[in-house]
Short mmCIF file of C-alpha atoms and ligand atoms in Angstrom, two decimals:
data_model
loop_
_atom_site.label_atom_id
_atom_site.label_comp_id
_atom_site.label_asym_id
_atom_site.label_seq_id
_atom_site.Cartn_x
_atom_site.Cartn_y
_atom_site.Cartn_z
CA UNK A 1 -1.42 22.08 -9.80
CA UNK A 2 2.01 23.01 -8.26
CA UNK A 3 4.74 20.53 -8.99
CA UNK A 4 7.42 20.72 -6.36
CA UNK A 5 10.71 18.78 -6.58
CA UNK A 6 12.64 20.06 -3.55
CA UNK A 7 11.86 18.99 0.01
CA UNK A 8 12.57 22.54 1.33
CA UNK A 9 10.12 24.12 -1.14
CA UNK A 10 7.45 21.54 -0.22
CA UNK A 11 8.00 22.35 3.51
CA UNK A 12 7.70 26.10 2.79
CA UNK A 13 4.36 25.49 0.93
CA UNK A 14 3.03 23.30 3.79
CA UNK A 15 3.96 25.97 6.33
CA UNK A 16 2.12 28.59 4.25
CA UNK A 17 -0.94 26.48 3.94
CA UNK A 18 -0.97 25.73 7.64
CA UNK A 19 -0.56 29.45 8.44
CA UNK A 20 -3.66 30.13 6.29
CA UNK A 21 -5.56 27.54 8.47
CA UNK A 22 -5.80 25.08 5.61
CA UNK A 23 -6.10 21.36 6.34
CA UNK A 24 -3.71 19.16 4.30
CA UNK A 25 -4.58 15.68 3.04
CA UNK A 26 -1.69 13.61 1.69
CA UNK A 27 -1.65 10.54 -0.59
CA UNK A 28 1.86 9.10 -1.06
CA UNK A 29 2.29 6.97 -4.24
CA UNK A 30 4.87 5.47 -6.50
CA UNK A 31 3.09 6.77 -9.59
CA UNK A 32 1.73 4.80 -12.50
CA UNK A 33 -1.60 5.88 -11.09
CA UNK A 34 -4.82 3.81 -11.34
CA UNK A 35 -8.31 3.94 -9.81
CA UNK A 36 -6.98 2.67 -6.44
CA UNK A 37 -4.76 5.73 -6.11
CA UNK A 38 -7.62 8.04 -7.27
CA UNK A 39 -10.01 6.61 -4.66
CA UNK A 40 -7.53 7.68 -1.98
CA UNK A 41 -7.41 11.16 -3.48
CA UNK A 42 -11.19 11.46 -3.54
CA UNK A 43 -11.28 10.41 0.18
CA UNK A 44 -8.58 12.96 0.85
CA UNK A 45 -10.59 15.73 -0.79
CA UNK A 46 -13.52 14.95 1.50
CA UNK A 47 -11.32 15.17 4.56
CA UNK A 48 -9.28 18.40 3.87
CA UNK A 49 -9.24 21.44 1.74
CA UNK A 50 -5.79 21.01 0.26
CA UNK A 51 -4.76 17.75 -1.39
CA UNK A 52 -1.05 16.89 -1.79
CA UNK A 53 0.08 13.76 -3.70
CA UNK A 54 3.65 12.47 -3.88
CA UNK A 55 5.13 10.32 -6.62
CA UNK A 56 8.44 8.73 -5.61
CA UNK A 57 9.61 5.27 -6.52
CA UNK A 58 11.49 4.75 -3.26
CA UNK A 59 14.71 2.80 -3.78
CA UNK A 60 15.13 1.90 -0.11
CA UNK A 61 12.00 -0.30 -0.05
CA UNK A 62 13.19 -2.46 -2.96
CA UNK A 63 15.47 -5.46 -2.30
CA UNK A 64 18.58 -5.93 -4.44
CA UNK A 65 16.95 -8.51 -6.67
CA UNK A 66 13.65 -6.69 -6.98
CA UNK A 67 12.02 -4.57 -9.70
CA UNK A 68 13.20 -1.05 -8.88
CA UNK A 69 14.52 -0.38 -12.37
CA UNK A 70 11.57 -2.01 -14.16
CA UNK A 71 8.91 -0.48 -11.97
CA UNK A 72 6.43 1.27 -14.36
CA UNK A 73 6.82 5.02 -14.68
CA UNK A 74 4.71 7.40 -16.75
CA UNK A 75 4.96 10.87 -15.43
CA UNK A 76 3.03 12.72 -18.21
CA UNK A 77 0.07 10.46 -17.83
CA UNK A 78 0.17 10.70 -14.07
CA UNK A 79 0.29 14.42 -14.24
CA UNK A 80 -2.87 14.53 -16.38
CA UNK A 81 -4.66 12.23 -13.99
CA UNK A 82 -3.63 14.40 -11.00
CA UNK A 83 -4.80 17.50 -12.71
CA UNK A 84 -8.14 15.84 -13.46
CA UNK A 85 -8.39 14.83 -9.83
CA UNK A 86 -7.96 18.53 -8.83
CA UNK A 87 -4.78 17.80 -6.82
CA UNK A 88 -3.38 21.07 -5.44
CA UNK A 89 0.26 20.10 -5.25
CA UNK A 90 2.42 17.23 -6.51
CA UNK A 91 5.62 16.47 -4.65
CA UNK A 92 7.88 14.70 -7.10
CA UNK A 93 11.39 14.53 -5.68
CA UNK A 94 14.53 13.02 -7.21
CA UNK A 95 16.35 10.14 -5.55
CA UNK A 96 19.12 12.56 -4.75
CA UNK A 97 16.81 15.04 -3.06
CA UNK A 98 15.40 12.28 -0.77
CA UNK A 99 18.69 10.37 -0.25
CA UNK A 100 21.51 12.81 -0.73
CA UNK A 101 25.16 11.67 -0.44
CA UNK A 102 25.95 10.73 3.07
CA UNK A 103 22.36 9.67 3.97
CA UNK A 104 22.39 7.07 6.73
CA UNK A 105 19.23 7.28 8.79
CA UNK A 106 16.61 4.42 8.64
CA UNK A 107 13.57 3.63 10.70
CA UNK A 108 12.69 0.17 11.94
CA UNK A 109 9.23 -0.83 13.13
CA UNK A 110 9.98 -4.04 14.93
CA UNK A 111 7.27 -6.67 15.40
CA UNK A 112 4.54 -6.06 12.82
CA UNK A 113 7.19 -6.13 10.04
CA UNK A 114 8.23 -9.67 10.82
CA UNK A 115 5.43 -11.80 9.32
CA UNK A 116 3.83 -11.81 5.83
CA UNK A 117 5.79 -9.63 3.31
CA UNK A 118 8.48 -9.05 5.92
CA UNK A 119 9.56 -12.71 5.60
CA UNK A 120 10.34 -12.57 1.92
CA UNK A 121 11.13 -8.80 1.74
CA UNK A 122 13.20 -8.35 4.86
CA UNK A 123 14.26 -4.77 4.33
CA UNK A 124 11.02 -3.63 2.59
CA UNK A 125 9.21 -2.13 5.56
CA UNK A 126 12.42 -0.33 6.79
CA UNK A 127 12.37 1.50 3.50
CA UNK A 128 8.61 2.16 3.69
CA UNK A 129 8.70 3.51 7.25
CA UNK A 130 11.80 5.62 6.46
CA UNK A 131 10.31 7.21 3.35
CA UNK A 132 6.85 7.77 4.86
CA UNK A 133 8.37 9.41 7.90
CA UNK A 134 10.43 11.64 5.63
CA UNK A 135 7.35 12.49 3.48
CA UNK A 136 5.36 13.26 6.59
CA UNK A 137 8.10 15.76 7.70
CA UNK A 138 8.12 17.31 4.29
CA UNK A 139 4.41 17.51 3.42
CA UNK A 140 3.29 18.14 7.07
CA UNK A 141 -0.24 16.72 6.45
CA UNK A 142 -3.06 16.62 8.92
CA UNK A 143 -4.45 13.43 7.39
CA UNK A 144 -2.74 10.73 5.23
CA UNK A 145 -4.58 8.12 3.18
CA UNK A 146 -3.40 4.57 2.41
CA UNK A 147 -4.96 1.61 0.66
CA UNK A 148 -5.89 -1.54 2.45
CA UNK A 149 -4.53 -3.56 -0.38
CA UNK A 150 -1.19 -3.07 1.28
CA UNK A 151 -2.63 -4.19 4.61
CA UNK A 152 0.65 -4.71 6.44
CA UNK A 153 1.88 -1.32 5.23
CA UNK A 154 -1.08 0.41 7.02
CA UNK A 155 -0.40 -1.58 10.22
CA UNK A 156 3.26 -0.57 10.09
CA UNK A 157 2.56 3.07 9.47
CA UNK A 158 -0.16 3.28 12.17
CA UNK A 159 2.34 1.79 14.59
CA UNK A 160 5.06 4.22 13.54
CA UNK A 161 2.67 7.21 13.81
CA UNK A 162 1.66 6.13 17.32
CA UNK A 163 5.16 5.20 18.56
CA UNK A 164 6.81 8.38 17.25
CA UNK A 165 3.91 10.80 18.10
CA UNK A 166 3.23 12.01 14.65
CA UNK A 167 0.23 14.29 14.83
CA UNK A 168 -1.35 12.82 11.67
CA UNK A 169 -4.61 10.92 11.16
CA UNK A 170 -4.11 7.75 9.18
CA UNK A 171 -7.09 6.71 7.01
CA UNK A 172 -7.27 3.22 5.40
CA UNK A 173 -9.31 2.98 2.19
CA UNK A 174 -11.08 -0.01 0.64
CA UNK A 175 -9.32 -2.15 -2.00
CA UNK A 176 -10.31 -1.03 -5.53
CA UNK A 177 -10.55 -3.95 -7.96
CA UNK A 178 -10.85 -4.52 -11.67
CA UNK A 179 -14.35 -5.63 -12.87
CA UNK A 180 -13.32 -9.27 -12.59
CA UNK A 181 -11.99 -8.88 -9.01
CA UNK A 182 -8.26 -8.57 -9.44
CA UNK A 183 -6.93 -5.99 -7.03
CA UNK A 184 -5.66 -2.97 -8.97
CA UNK A 185 -1.89 -2.61 -8.87
CA UNK A 186 0.78 -0.84 -10.83
CA UNK A 187 2.42 -4.24 -11.11
CA UNK A 188 -0.57 -5.69 -12.99
CA UNK A 189 1.07 -4.02 -16.03
CA UNK A 190 3.80 -6.73 -15.95
CA UNK A 191 1.26 -9.57 -16.58
CA UNK A 192 0.81 -11.14 -20.04
CA UNK A 193 -2.63 -12.18 -21.16
CA UNK A 194 -2.32 -15.67 -19.72
CA UNK A 195 -0.83 -14.51 -16.47
CA UNK A 196 -3.54 -11.89 -16.11
CA UNK A 197 -6.18 -14.62 -16.19
CA UNK A 198 -4.27 -16.83 -13.70
CA UNK A 199 -3.71 -13.90 -11.33
CA UNK A 200 -7.46 -14.11 -10.49
CA UNK A 201 -6.62 -17.24 -8.51
CA UNK A 202 -5.56 -15.08 -5.59
CA UNK A 203 -8.97 -13.39 -5.40
CA UNK A 204 -10.66 -16.82 -5.94
CA UNK A 205 -8.81 -18.19 -2.95
CA UNK A 206 -9.78 -15.17 -0.81
CA UNK A 207 -13.42 -15.56 -1.85
CA UNK A 208 -13.44 -19.21 -1.06
CA UNK A 209 -11.94 -18.50 2.37
CA UNK A 210 -14.57 -15.87 3.01
CA UNK A 211 -17.32 -18.32 2.14
CA UNK A 212 -15.87 -20.90 4.47
CA UNK A 213 -15.74 -18.24 7.30
CA UNK A 214 -19.34 -17.21 6.55
CA UNK A 215 -20.44 -20.85 6.77
CA UNK A 216 -18.95 -21.01 10.28
CA UNK A 217 -15.40 -22.39 9.72
CA UNK A 218 -13.07 -20.96 12.37
CA UNK A 219 -9.99 -23.16 11.94
CA UNK A 220 -7.03 -21.39 10.34
CA UNK A 221 -5.58 -24.73 9.11
CA UNK A 222 -8.74 -25.59 7.21
CA UNK A 223 -9.12 -22.15 5.62
CA UNK A 224 -5.39 -21.70 4.74
CA UNK A 225 -5.30 -25.28 3.25
CA UNK A 226 -8.32 -24.54 1.13
CA UNK A 227 -6.81 -21.27 -0.15
CA UNK A 228 -3.68 -23.19 -1.06
CA UNK A 229 -5.76 -25.83 -2.85
CA UNK A 230 -7.34 -23.12 -5.04
CA UNK A 231 -3.99 -21.58 -5.81
CA UNK A 232 -2.55 -24.96 -6.81
CA UNK A 233 -5.19 -25.28 -9.48
CA UNK A 234 -3.36 -22.44 -11.26
CA UNK A 235 0.10 -23.61 -12.42
CA UNK A 236 1.37 -20.09 -13.24
CA UNK A 237 0.71 -19.01 -9.60
CA UNK A 238 3.49 -19.68 -7.05
CA UNK A 239 2.27 -18.72 -3.55
CA UNK A 240 4.71 -16.80 -1.36
CA UNK A 241 2.46 -16.98 1.71
CA UNK A 242 -1.08 -17.59 2.62
CA UNK A 243 -1.53 -16.35 6.20
CA UNK A 244 -4.45 -15.97 8.51
CA UNK A 245 -3.38 -13.51 11.11
CA UNK A 246 -4.52 -11.11 13.85
CA UNK A 247 -5.34 -7.84 12.00
CA UNK A 248 -3.49 -5.76 14.57
CA UNK A 249 -0.40 -7.76 15.58
CA UNK A 250 -0.21 -9.59 12.22
CA UNK A 251 0.81 -12.81 14.03
CA UNK A 252 -0.64 -16.05 12.69
CA UNK A 253 -3.71 -17.37 14.48
CA UNK A 254 -4.91 -20.97 14.91
CA UNK A 255 -8.56 -20.16 15.50
CA UNK A 256 -10.45 -17.12 14.25
CA UNK A 257 -11.64 -15.11 17.28
CA UNK A 258 -10.86 -11.34 17.05
CA UNK A 259 -10.40 -9.28 13.90
CA UNK A 260 -8.59 -11.60 11.45
CA UNK A 261 -7.16 -10.97 8.02
CA UNK A 262 -6.38 -13.54 5.36
CA UNK A 263 -3.38 -12.21 3.43
CA UNK A 264 -1.96 -13.81 0.25
CA UNK A 265 1.13 -13.02 -1.75
CA UNK A 266 2.09 -14.95 -4.78
CA UNK A 267 4.23 -14.80 -7.93
CA UNK A 268 2.30 -14.94 -11.25
CA UNK A 269 5.11 -15.59 -13.63
CA UNK A 270 7.77 -13.16 -12.37
CA UNK A 271 5.32 -10.66 -10.89
CA UNK A 272 4.67 -10.63 -7.20
CA UNK A 273 1.09 -9.68 -6.28
CA UNK A 274 -0.60 -9.27 -2.92
CA UNK A 275 -4.25 -9.18 -1.76
CA UNK A 276 -6.17 -9.69 1.40
CA UNK A 277 -9.55 -9.95 3.00
CA UNK A 278 -10.51 -9.08 6.56
CA UNK A 279 -12.73 -12.09 7.16
CA UNK A 280 -14.32 -10.73 10.28
CA UNK A 281 -15.14 -7.42 8.80
CA UNK A 282 -17.23 -8.33 5.82
CA UNK A 283 -19.87 -5.73 6.29
CA UNK A 284 -17.37 -2.91 6.50
CA UNK A 285 -15.15 -3.04 3.46
CA UNK A 286 -14.92 0.77 3.21
CA UNK A 287 -12.93 3.58 4.88
CA UNK A 288 -11.65 3.41 8.43
P1 LIG B 301 1.78 2.44 -4.59
O1 LIG B 301 1.84 3.48 -5.64
O2 LIG B 301 1.60 1.06 -5.06
O3 LIG B 301 2.89 2.58 -3.59
O4 LIG B 301 0.41 2.72 -3.81
C1 LIG B 301 0.16 4.02 -3.23
C2 LIG B 301 -1.03 3.93 -2.31
O5 LIG B 301 -2.16 3.46 -3.12
C3 LIG B 301 -0.88 2.89 -1.18
O6 LIG B 301 -1.48 3.45 0.01
C4 LIG B 301 -1.60 1.70 -1.69
O7 LIG B 301 -2.12 0.90 -0.64
C5 LIG B 301 -2.74 2.36 -2.45
N1 LIG B 301 -3.31 1.40 -3.42
C6 LIG B 301 -2.60 0.70 -4.32
N2 LIG B 301 -3.47 -0.10 -5.01
C7 LIG B 301 -4.62 0.06 -4.49
C8 LIG B 301 -5.94 -0.56 -4.64
N3 LIG B 301 -6.12 -1.50 -5.63
N4 LIG B 301 -6.97 -0.14 -3.88
C9 LIG B 301 -6.78 0.85 -2.94
N5 LIG B 301 -5.60 1.41 -2.69
C10 LIG B 301 -4.55 1.00 -3.45
#
């Protein structure tokens, strides 16, 4: 596996690969790799002959009071996992390489960033869109893979790709969960034993909402209230939002008609976790 730290060197490799007619799949990550990340890599392998992964804990997507410094990092372990996953190249830039002195260009995707995580993390998606656009220019992939756990992130990136004419296919991959149902996340490492148990409340709330939907309930109020009720049974869980929204515009709905996602964010202790379920898409939880 090639490890590349400089954007220019990565661009040169991408150009060479493209000149050889190779198809490049790209999985951007912030490291501390788990099965969720590896599932994206496996999907990437199926869709291209060269697999590039990036590890970059992007400062511009963290708010001033957030966990940038504490974010778990374990490069040696990540490197081993990437080698096992037969990754061809790892792009692992420094902060300085990505945001050199004098850096001042940021990208704003306007509407789909307003609701859900955009409410409590107002600069988050500006950082995400900016770094993903930069990574796309550096890695020059044909196809890029993202997890549906970060549902809003995929919607934002699809919007950006369409609006700015990036010639890149965006693939959304199913949420990978722990055996008990908790969505895998690098931030699960922050949870102590008691919090880890309580964190399951988020999945329980989603499951209960899905059952209501399956039994014919279509009122957002009823479903959201019931999800809140489940979360309230768990005193360590402090909901940030429970939102039933249109899966494309991400605006809240009153009645479920088109494709609708129930998205939940909550603090478990100090750790902010997110999860979601596309209620109207229960048969197709896989790749899109
Ligand atoms: P992160 O390192 O948290 O920025 O995540 C990198 C990529 O992995 C993003 O596209 C995430 O959506 C995806 N991802 C993270 N957790 C999961 C999961 N549990 N299942 C599927 N994809 C995930």
